[in-house]
PDB file of C-alpha atoms in Angstrom:
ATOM      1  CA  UNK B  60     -31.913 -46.632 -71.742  1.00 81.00           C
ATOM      2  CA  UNK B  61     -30.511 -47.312 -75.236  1.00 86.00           C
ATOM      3  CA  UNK B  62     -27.672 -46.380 -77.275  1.00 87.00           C
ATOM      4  CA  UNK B  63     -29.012 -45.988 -81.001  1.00 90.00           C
ATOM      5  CA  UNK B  64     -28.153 -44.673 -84.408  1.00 90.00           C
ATOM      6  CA  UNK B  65     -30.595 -43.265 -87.004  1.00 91.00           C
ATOM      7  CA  UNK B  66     -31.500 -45.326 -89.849  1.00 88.00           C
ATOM      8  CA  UNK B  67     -32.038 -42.419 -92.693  1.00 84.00           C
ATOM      9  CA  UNK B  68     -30.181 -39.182 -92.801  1.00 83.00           C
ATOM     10  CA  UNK B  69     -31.028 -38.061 -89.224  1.00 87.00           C
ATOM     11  CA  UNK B  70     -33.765 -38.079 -85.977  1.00 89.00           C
ATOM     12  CA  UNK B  71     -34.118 -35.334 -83.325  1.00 89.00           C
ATOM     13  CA  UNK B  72     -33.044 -37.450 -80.116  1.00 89.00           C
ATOM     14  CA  UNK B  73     -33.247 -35.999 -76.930  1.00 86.00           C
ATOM     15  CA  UNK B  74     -33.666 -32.830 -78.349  1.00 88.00           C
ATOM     16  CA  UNK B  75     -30.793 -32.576 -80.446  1.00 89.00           C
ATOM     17  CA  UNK B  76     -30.031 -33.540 -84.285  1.00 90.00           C
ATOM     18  CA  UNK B  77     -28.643 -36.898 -84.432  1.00 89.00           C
ATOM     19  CA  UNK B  78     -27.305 -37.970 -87.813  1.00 90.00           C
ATOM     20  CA  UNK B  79     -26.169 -40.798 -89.838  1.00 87.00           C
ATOM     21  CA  UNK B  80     -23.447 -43.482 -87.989  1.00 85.00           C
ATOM     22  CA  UNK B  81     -24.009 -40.726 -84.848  1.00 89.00           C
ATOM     23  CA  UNK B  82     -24.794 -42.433 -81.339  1.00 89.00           C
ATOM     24  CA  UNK B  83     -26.687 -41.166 -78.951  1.00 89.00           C
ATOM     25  CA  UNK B  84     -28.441 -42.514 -75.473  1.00 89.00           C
ATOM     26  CA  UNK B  85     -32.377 -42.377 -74.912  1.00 89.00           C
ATOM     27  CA  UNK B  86     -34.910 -43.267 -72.584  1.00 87.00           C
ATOM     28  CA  UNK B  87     -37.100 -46.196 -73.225  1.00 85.00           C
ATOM     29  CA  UNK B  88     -40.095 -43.490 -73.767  1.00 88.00           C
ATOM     30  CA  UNK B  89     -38.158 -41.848 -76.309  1.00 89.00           C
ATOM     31  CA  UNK B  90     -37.667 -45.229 -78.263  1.00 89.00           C
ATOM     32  CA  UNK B  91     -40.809 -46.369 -78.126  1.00 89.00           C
ATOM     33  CA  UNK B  92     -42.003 -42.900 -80.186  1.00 89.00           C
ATOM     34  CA  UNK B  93     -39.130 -43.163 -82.415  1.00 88.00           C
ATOM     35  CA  UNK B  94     -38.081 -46.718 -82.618  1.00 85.00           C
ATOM     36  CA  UNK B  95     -39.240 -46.854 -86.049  1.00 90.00           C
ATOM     37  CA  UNK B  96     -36.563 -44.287 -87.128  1.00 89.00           C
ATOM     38  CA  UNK B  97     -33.241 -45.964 -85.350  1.00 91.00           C
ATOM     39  CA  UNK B  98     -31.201 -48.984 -84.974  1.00 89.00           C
ATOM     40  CA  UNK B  99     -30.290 -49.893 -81.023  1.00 88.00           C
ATOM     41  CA  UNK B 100     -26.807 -50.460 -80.614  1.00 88.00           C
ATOM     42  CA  UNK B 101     -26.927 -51.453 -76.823  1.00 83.00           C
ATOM     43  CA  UNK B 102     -29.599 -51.837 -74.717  1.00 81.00           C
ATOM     44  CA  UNK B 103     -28.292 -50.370 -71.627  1.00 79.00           C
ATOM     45  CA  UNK B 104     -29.274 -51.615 -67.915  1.00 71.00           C
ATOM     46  CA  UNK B 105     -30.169 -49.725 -65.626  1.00 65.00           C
ATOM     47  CA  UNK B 106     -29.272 -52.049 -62.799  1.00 64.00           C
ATOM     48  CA  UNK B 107     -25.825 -52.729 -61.299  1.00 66.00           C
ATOM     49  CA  UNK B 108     -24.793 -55.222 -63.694  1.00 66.00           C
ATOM     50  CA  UNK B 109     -22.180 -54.717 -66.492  1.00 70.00           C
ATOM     51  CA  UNK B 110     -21.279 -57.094 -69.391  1.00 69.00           C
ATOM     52  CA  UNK B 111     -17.697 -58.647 -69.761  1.00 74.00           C
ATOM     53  CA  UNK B 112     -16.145 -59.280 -73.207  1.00 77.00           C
ATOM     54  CA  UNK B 113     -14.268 -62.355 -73.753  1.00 80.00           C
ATOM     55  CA  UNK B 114     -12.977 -63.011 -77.011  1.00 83.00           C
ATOM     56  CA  UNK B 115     -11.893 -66.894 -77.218  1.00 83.00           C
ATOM     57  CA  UNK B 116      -9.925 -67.712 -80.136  1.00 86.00           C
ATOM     58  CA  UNK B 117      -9.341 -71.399 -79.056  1.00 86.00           C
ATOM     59  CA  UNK B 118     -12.016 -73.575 -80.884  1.00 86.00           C
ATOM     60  CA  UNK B 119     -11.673 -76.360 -78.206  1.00 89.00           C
ATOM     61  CA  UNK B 120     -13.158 -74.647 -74.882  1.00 87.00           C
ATOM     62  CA  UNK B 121     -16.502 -75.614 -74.118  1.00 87.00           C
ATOM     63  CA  UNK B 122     -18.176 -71.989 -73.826  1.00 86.00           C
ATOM     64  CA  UNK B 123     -21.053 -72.906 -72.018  1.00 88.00           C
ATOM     65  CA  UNK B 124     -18.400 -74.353 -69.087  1.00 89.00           C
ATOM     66  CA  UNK B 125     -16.663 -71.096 -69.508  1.00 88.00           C
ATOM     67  CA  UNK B 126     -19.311 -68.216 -68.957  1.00 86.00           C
ATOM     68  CA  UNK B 127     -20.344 -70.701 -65.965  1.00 88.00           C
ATOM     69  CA  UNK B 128     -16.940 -70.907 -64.741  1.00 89.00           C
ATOM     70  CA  UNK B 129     -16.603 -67.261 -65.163  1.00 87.00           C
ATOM     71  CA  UNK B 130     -20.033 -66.674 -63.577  1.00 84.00           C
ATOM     72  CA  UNK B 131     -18.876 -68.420 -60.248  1.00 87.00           C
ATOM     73  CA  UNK B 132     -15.640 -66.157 -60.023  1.00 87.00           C
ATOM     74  CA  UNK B 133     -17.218 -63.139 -60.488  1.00 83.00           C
ATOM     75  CA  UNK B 134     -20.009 -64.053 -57.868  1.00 82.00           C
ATOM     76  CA  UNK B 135     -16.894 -65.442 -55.283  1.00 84.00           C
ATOM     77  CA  UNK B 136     -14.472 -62.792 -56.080  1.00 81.00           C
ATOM     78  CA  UNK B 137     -14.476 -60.291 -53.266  1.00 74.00           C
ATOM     79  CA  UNK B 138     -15.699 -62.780 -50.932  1.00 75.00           C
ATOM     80  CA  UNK B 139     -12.744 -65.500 -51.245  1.00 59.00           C
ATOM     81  CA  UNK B 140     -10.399 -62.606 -49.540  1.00 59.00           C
ATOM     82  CA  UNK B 141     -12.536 -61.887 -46.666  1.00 54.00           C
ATOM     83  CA  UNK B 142     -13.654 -65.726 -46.041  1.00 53.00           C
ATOM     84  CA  UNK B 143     -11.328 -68.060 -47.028  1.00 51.00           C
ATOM     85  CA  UNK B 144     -13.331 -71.666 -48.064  1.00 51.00           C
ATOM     86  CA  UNK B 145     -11.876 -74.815 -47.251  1.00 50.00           C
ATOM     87  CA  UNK B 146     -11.238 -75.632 -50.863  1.00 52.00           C
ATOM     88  CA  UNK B 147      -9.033 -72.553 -51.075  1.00 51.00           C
ATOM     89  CA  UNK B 148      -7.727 -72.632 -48.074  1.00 49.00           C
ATOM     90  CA  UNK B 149      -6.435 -76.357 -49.192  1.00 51.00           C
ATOM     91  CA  UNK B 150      -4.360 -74.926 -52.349  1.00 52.00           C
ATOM     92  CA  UNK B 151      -2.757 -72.147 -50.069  1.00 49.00           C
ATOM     93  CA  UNK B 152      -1.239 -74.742 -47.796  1.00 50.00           C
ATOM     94  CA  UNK B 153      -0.553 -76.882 -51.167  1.00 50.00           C
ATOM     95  CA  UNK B 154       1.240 -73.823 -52.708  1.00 48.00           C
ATOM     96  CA  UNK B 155       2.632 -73.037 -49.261  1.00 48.00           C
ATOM     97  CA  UNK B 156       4.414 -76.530 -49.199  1.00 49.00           C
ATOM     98  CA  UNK B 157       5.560 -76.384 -52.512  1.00 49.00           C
ATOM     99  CA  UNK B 158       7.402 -72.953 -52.307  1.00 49.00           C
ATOM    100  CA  UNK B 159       9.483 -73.767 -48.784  1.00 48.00           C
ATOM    101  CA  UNK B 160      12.821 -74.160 -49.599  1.00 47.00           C
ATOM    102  CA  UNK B 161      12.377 -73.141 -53.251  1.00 47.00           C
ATOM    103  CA  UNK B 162      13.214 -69.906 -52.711  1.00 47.00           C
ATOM    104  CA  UNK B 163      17.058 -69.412 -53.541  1.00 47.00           C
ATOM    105  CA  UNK B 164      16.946 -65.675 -53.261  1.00 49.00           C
ATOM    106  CA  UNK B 165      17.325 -63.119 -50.140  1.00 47.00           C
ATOM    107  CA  UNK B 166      14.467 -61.141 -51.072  1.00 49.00           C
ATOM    108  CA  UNK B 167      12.282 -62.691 -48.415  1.00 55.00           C
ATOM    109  CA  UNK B 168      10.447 -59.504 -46.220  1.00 61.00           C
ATOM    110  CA  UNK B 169      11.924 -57.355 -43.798  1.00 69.00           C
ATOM    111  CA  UNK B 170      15.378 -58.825 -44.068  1.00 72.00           C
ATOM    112  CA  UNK B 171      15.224 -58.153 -47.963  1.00 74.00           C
ATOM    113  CA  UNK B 172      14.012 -54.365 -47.119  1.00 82.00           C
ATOM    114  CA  UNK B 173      16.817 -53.898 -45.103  1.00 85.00           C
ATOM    115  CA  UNK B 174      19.340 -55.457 -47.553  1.00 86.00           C
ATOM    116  CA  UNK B 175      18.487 -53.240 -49.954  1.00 86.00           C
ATOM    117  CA  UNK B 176      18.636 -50.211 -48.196  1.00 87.00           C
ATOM    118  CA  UNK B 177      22.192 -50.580 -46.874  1.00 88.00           C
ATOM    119  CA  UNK B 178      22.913 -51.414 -50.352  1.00 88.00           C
ATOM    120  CA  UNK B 179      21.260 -47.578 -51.632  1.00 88.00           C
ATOM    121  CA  UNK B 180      23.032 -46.369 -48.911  1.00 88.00           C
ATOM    122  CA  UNK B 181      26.466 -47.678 -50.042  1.00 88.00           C
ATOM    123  CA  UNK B 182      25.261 -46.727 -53.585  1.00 87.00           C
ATOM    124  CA  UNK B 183      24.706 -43.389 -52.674  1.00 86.00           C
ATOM    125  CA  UNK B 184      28.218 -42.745 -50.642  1.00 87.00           C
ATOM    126  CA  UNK B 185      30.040 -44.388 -53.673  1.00 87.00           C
ATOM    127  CA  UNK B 186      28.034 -41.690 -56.004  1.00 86.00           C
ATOM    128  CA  UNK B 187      25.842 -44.023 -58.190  1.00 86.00           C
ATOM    129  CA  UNK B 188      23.325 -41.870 -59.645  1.00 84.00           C
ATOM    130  CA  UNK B 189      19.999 -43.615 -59.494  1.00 83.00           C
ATOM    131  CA  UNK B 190      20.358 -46.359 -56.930  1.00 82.00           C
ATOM    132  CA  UNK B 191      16.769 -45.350 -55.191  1.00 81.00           C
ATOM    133  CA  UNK B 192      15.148 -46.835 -58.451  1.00 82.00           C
ATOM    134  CA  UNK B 193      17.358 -49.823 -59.284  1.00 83.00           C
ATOM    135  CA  UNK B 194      16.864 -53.941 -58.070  1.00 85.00           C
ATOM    136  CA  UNK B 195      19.027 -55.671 -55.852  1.00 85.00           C
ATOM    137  CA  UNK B 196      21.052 -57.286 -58.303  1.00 86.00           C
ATOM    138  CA  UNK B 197      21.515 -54.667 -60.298  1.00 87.00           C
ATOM    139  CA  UNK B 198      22.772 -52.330 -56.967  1.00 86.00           C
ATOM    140  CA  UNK B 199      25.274 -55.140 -56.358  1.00 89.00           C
ATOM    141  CA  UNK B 200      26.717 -55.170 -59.721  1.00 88.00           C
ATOM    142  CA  UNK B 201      27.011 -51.194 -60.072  1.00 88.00           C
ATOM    143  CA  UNK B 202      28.370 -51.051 -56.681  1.00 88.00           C
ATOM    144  CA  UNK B 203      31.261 -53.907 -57.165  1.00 88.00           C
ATOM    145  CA  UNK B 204      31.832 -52.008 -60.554  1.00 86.00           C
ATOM    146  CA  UNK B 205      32.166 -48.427 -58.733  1.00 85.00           C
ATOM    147  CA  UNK B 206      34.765 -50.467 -55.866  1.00 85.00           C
ATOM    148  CA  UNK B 207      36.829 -51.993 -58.555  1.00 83.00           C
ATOM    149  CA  UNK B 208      37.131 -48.812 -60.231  1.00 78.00           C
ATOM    150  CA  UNK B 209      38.407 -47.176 -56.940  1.00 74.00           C
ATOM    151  CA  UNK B 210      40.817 -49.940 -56.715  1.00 69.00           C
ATOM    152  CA  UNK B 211      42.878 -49.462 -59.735  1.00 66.00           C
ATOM    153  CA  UNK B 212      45.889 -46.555 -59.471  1.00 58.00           C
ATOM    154  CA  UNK B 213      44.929 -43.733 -61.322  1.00 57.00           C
ATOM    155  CA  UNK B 214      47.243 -44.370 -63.868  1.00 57.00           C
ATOM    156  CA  UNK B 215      44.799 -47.339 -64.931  1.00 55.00           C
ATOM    157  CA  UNK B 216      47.791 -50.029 -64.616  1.00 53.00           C
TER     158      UNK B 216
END
């Protein structure tokens, strides 16, 4: 399969008019009668593979290390969530270590979860409209704002 454009004013392709800066997709039987009458655009596999893009605008990257970097992901990248290899398995613990004790916020799993939702559920009894969508922080804040409101006399003294 190709994607082509006619050279001159137009070419019946797969049975239809095709003019001018017009694309259309033909079989490679189909080129080879009318190949002399069109300009391929994209010669298009008919395998599983699919071409990636990469537009590098830094001058200093070795290219050829690149695409072969890039090559390796690709070929590793479902398989380095199912099996994890010992070289990745070393930066996980090396991440691991360096994130214990770095964490200075609450939001760690199930105790974070149910932080929150006491906080929506205050929220919601003090009449904050839109608590179900709003962070942590933000709850907090609107919720000591809606308490210090309630606090004051009505006369606002």
């Amino acid at each position: 399969m190709k994607r082509v454009t006619p050279k001159s004013a137009g070419v019946k392709l797969n049975g239809k008019w095709c003019f001018k800066n017009q694309e259309a997709i033909i079989s490679e039987e189909e080129y080879n009668l009318k190949k002399a009458f069109v300009d391929v655009l994209e010669d298009i596999r008919e395998t599983n593979e699919r071409v990636i893009e990469i537009v590098v605008k830094d001058e200093t990257i070795d290219l050829e290390e690149l695409k072969k970097d890039l090559e390796l992901y690709v070929e590793n990248y479902k398989k380095d969530n199912a099996e994890p290899s010992a070289e990745n398995v070393d930066d996980a613990e090396d991440s691991a270590e360096k994130n214990t004790g770095d964490n200075s916020s609450d939001n760690t799993g199930d105790n974070a979860d149910e932080e929150l939702n006491a906080l929506k559920e205050k929220a919601k009894e003090l009449g904050i409209k839109g608590a179900h969508n709003m962070k942590k922080e933000t709850l907090i804040a609107k919720i000591e704002e809606a308490e210090a409101g309630e606090n004051q006399n009505p006369d606002g003294e």
